[in-house]
Short mmCIF file of C-alpha atoms and ligand atoms in Angstrom, two decimals:
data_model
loop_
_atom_site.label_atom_id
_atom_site.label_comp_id
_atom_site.label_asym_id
_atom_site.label_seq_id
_atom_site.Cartn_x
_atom_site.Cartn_y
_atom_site.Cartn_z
CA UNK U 1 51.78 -86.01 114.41
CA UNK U 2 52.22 -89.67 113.80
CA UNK U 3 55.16 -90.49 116.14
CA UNK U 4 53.36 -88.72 119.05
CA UNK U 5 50.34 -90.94 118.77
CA UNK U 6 52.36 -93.60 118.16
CA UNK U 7 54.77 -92.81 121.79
CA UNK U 8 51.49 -93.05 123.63
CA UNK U 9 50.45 -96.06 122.06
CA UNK U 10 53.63 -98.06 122.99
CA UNK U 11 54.81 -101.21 124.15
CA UNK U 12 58.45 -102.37 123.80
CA UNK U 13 60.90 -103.93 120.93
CA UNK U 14 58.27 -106.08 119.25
CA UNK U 15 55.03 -105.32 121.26
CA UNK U 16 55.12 -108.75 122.54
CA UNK U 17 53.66 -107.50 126.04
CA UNK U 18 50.23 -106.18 123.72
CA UNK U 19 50.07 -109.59 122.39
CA UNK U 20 50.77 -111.43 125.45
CA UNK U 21 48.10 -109.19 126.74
CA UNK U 22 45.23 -110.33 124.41
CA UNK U 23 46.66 -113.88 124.14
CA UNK U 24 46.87 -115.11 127.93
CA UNK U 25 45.10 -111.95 129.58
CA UNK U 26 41.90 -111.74 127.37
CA UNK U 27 40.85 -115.34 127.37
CA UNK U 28 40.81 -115.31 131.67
CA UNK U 29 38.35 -113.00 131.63
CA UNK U 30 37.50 -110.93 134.46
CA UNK U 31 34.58 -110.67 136.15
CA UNK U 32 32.34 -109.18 139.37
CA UNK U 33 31.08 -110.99 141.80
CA UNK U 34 28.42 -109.08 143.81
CA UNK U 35 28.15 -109.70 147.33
CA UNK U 36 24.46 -109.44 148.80
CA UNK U 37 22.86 -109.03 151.82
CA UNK U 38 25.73 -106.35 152.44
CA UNK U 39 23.93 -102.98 153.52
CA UNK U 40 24.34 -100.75 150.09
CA UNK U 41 22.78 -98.00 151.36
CA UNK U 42 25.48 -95.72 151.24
CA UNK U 43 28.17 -96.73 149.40
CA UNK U 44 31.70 -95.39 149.84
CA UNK U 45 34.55 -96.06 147.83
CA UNK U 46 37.17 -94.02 149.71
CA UNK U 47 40.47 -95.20 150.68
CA UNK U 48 43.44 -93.69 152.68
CA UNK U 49 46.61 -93.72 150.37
CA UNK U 50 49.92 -92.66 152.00
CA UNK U 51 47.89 -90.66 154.51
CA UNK U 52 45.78 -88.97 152.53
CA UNK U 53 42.57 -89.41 151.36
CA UNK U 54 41.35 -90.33 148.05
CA UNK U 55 37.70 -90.18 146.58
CA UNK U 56 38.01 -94.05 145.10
CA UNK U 57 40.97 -96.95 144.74
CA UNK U 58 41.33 -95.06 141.13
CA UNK U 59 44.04 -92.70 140.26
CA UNK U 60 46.54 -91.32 137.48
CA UNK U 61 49.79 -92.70 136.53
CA UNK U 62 52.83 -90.76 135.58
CA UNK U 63 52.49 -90.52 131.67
CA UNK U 64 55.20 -88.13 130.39
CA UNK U 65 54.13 -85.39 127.74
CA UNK U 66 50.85 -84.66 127.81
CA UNK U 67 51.02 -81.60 126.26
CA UNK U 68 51.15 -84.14 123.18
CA UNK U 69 48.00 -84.93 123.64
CA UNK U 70 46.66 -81.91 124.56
CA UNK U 71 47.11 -78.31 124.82
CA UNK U 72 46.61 -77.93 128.69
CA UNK U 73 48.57 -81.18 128.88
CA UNK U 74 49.42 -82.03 132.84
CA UNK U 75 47.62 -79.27 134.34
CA UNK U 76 43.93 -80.74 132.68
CA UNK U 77 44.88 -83.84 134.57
CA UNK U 78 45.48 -81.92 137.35
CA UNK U 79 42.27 -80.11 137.78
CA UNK U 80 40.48 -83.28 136.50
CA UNK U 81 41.70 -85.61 139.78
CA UNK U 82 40.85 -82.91 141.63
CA UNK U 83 37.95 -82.63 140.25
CA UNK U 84 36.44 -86.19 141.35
CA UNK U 85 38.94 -86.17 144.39
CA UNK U 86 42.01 -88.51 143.44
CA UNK U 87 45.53 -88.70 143.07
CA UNK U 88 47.69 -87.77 140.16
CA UNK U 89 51.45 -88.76 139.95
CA UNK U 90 53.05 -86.02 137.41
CA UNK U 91 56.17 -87.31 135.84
CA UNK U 92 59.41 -85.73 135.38
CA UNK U 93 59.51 -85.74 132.07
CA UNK U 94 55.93 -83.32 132.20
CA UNK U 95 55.51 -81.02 129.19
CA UNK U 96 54.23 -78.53 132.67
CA UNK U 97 56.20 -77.62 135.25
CA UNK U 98 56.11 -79.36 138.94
CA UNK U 99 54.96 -75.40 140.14
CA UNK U 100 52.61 -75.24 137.24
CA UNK U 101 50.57 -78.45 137.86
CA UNK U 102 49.93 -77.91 141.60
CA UNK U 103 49.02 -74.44 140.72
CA UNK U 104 46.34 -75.64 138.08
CA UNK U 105 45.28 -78.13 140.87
CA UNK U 106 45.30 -75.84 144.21
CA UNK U 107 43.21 -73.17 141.65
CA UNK U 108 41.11 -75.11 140.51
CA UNK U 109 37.64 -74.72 142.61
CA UNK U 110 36.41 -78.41 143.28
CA UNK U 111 37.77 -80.12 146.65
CA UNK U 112 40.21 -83.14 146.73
CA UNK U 113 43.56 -83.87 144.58
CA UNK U 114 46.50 -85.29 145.53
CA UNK U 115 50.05 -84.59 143.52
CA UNK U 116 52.82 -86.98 144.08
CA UNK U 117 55.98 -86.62 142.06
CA UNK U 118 57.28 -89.53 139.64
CA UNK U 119 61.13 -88.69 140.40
CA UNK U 120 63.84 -90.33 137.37
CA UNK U 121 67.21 -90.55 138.87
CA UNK U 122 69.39 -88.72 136.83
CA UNK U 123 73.38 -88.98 136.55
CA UNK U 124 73.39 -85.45 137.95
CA UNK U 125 72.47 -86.34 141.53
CA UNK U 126 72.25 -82.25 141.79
CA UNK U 127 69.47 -82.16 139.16
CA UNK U 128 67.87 -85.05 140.82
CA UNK U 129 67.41 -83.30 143.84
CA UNK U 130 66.81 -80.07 142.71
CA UNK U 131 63.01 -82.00 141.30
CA UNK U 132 62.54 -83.62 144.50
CA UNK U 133 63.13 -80.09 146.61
CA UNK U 134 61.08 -78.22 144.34
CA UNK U 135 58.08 -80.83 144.15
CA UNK U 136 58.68 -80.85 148.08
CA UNK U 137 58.16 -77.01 148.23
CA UNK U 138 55.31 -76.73 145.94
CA UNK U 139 53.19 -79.40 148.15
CA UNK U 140 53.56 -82.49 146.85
CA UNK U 141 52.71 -85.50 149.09
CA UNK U 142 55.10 -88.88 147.67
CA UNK U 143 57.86 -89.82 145.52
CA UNK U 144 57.46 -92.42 143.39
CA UNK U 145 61.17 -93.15 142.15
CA UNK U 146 61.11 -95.20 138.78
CA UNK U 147 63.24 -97.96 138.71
CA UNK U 148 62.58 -99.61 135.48
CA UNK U 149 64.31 -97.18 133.14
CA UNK U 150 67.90 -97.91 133.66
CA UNK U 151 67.78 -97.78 129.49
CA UNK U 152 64.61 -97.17 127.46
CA UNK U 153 63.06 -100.18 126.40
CA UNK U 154 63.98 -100.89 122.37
CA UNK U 155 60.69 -99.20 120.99
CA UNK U 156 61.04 -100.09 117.70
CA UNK U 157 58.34 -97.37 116.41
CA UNK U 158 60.00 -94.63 117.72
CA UNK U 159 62.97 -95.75 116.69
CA UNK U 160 61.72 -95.78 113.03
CA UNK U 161 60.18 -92.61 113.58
CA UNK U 162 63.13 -90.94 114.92
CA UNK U 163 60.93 -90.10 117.24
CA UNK U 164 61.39 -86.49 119.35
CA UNK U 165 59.27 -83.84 120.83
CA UNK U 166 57.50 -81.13 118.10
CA UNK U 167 59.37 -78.12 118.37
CA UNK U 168 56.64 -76.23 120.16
CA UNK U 169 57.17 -78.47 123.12
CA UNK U 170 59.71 -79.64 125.90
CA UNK U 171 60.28 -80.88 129.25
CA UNK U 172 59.10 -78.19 131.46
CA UNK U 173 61.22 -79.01 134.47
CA UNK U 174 64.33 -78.25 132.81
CA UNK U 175 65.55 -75.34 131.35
CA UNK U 176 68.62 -76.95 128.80
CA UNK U 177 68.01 -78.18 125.34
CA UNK U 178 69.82 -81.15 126.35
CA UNK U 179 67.63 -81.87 129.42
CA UNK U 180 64.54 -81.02 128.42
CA UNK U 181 64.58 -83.05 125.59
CA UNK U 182 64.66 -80.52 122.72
CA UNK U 183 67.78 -80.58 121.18
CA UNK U 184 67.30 -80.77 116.97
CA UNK U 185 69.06 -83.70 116.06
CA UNK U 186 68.72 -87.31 118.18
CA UNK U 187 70.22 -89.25 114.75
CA UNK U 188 68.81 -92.32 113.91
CA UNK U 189 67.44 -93.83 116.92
CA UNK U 190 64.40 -93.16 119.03
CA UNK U 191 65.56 -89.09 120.71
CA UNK U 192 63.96 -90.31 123.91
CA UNK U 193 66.41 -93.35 123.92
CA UNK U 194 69.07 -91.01 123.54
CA UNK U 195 67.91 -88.60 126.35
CA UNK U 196 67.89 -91.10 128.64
CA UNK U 197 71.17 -92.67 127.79
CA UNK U 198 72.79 -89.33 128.18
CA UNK U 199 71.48 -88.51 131.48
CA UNK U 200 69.51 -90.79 133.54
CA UNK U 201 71.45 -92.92 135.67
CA UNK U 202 72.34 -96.89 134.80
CA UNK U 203 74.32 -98.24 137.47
CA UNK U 204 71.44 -97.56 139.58
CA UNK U 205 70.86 -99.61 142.89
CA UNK U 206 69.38 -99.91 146.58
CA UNK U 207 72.24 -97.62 147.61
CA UNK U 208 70.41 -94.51 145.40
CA UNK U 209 67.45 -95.46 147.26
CA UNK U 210 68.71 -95.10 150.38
CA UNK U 211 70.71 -91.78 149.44
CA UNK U 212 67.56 -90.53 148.15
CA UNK U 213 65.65 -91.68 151.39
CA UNK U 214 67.94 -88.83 153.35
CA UNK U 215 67.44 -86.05 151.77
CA UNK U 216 63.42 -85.73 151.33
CA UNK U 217 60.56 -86.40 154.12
CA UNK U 218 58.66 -87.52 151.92
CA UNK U 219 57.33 -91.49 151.57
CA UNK U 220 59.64 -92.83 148.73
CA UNK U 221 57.79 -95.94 146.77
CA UNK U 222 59.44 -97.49 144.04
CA UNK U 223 57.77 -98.03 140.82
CA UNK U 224 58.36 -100.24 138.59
CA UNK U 225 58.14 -103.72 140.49
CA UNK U 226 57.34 -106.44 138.49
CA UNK U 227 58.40 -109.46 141.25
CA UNK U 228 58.11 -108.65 145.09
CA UNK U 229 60.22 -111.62 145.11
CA UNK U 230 63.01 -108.55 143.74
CA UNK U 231 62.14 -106.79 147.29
CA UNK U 232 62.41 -109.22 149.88
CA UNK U 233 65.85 -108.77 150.20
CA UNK U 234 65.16 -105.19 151.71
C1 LIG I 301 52.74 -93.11 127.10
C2 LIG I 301 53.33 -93.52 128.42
C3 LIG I 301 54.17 -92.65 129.09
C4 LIG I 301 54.73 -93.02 130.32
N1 LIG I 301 55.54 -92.15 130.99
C5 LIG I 301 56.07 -92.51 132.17
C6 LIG I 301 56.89 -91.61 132.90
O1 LIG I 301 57.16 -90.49 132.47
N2 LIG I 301 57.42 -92.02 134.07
C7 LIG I 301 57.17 -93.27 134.58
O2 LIG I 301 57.67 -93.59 135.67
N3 LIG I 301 56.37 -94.14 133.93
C8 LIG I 301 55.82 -93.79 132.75
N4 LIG I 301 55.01 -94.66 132.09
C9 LIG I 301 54.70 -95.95 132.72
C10 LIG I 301 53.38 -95.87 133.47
O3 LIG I 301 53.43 -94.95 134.54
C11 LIG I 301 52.97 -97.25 134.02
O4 LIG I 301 53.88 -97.67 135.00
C12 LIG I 301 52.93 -98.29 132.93
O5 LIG I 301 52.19 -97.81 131.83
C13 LIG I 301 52.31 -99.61 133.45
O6 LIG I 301 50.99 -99.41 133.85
P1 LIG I 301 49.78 -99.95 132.95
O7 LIG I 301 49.97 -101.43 132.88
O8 LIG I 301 48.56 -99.52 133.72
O9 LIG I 301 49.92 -99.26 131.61
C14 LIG I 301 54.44 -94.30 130.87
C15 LIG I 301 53.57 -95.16 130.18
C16 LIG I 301 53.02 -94.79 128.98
C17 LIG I 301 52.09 -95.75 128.28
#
């Protein structure tokens, strides 16, 4: 049980970006500023995201498997941003499937919800778009392509926890051992670092972008921008 809390607790190699957080972060404090004189009597925090609209400027990151942390994993997320009318970005590497999610969402009685589909680009370009038809088909309305996970980031925690998925659980989009992360034995390291050595892709650049840009109608974003200094060039 340890490891799992511990893979949703993380930060990378040393957890320098946690300290960094409470060291030059914390002491900057943030604060509101209320306007006045501004007409409150109805207040509306709606905004249009990618054409569609969403209850509040609030919504759910891709956060891969949340069956971890809970029994109804993805699909509670689901009905819960439907619930109070935002987005939710499920992640490939979802303990529920892309079908699954949207069905617990379109079910789900409330109105509002938005699914958009956090898309990994895998060596096996097939595979890759196999997700992005299938997310396509079931309704979903982006793809967020994630761009930072060329290699997994040295986690030393997992790595001393030989971290992997309990046996109960996998990656629901897949149906291999090997892809959906539930093979038996990852060795010594961290089994997620392994899974994504063996099959997401490295040598990943603008080109995969623009290959991936052809084959859905769907708005691509890229996550995983830390400088939009790194974008200017495109
Ligand atoms: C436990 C955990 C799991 C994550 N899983 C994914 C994932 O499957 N796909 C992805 O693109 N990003 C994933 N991320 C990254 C988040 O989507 C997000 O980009 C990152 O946490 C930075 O946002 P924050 O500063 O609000 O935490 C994960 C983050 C955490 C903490």
């Amino acid at each position: 049980m340890k490891n799992m809390s511990v893979y949703f607790e993380m930060d990378i190699y040393e957890q320098h970006t946690q300290q960094m957080t409470w060291v030059f972060v914390c002491p900057f404090r943030w604060y509101l500023m209320p306007r006045v004189l501004r007409d409150v009597s109805i207040v509306d925090l709606s905004v249009s995201v990618l054409g569609q609209k969403l209850s509040m400027p609030l919504c759910v990151g891709s956060t891969a498997m949340q069956r971890m942390a809970h029994p109804a994993g993805e699909t509670a997320t689901a009905r819960a941003c439907k619930a109070v009318g935002t987005a939710m970005m499920l992640s490939s590497w979802a303990t529920s499937s892309i079908e699954e999610v949207m069905s617990a969402m379109t079910s789900s009685p409330d109105t509002g919800g938005v699914l958009w589909m956090q898309l990994y680009i895998y060596k096996d370009r097939e595979l890759t778009l196999s997700l992005l038809r299938r997310a396509e088909k079931a309704g979903y309305k982006a793809v967020f392509v994630t761009v930072d996970t060329p290699y997994l980031g040295k986690r030393l925690d997992d790595v001393r926890n030989r971290f992997k998925m309990p046996s109960h659980l996998r990656m629901s989009n897949f149906s291999s051992a090997s892809l959906s992360f539930s093979e038996d034995d990852y060795g010594n390291d961290s089994g997620l670092a392994v899974y994504v050595a063996n099959a997401i892709e490295p040598a990943l650049t603008w080109d995969d972008i623009t290959w991936l840009k052809k084959h859905t109608r769907l708005p691509v974003i890229i996550k995983g921008v830390l400088n939009g200094k790194h974008m200017q060039k495109h």
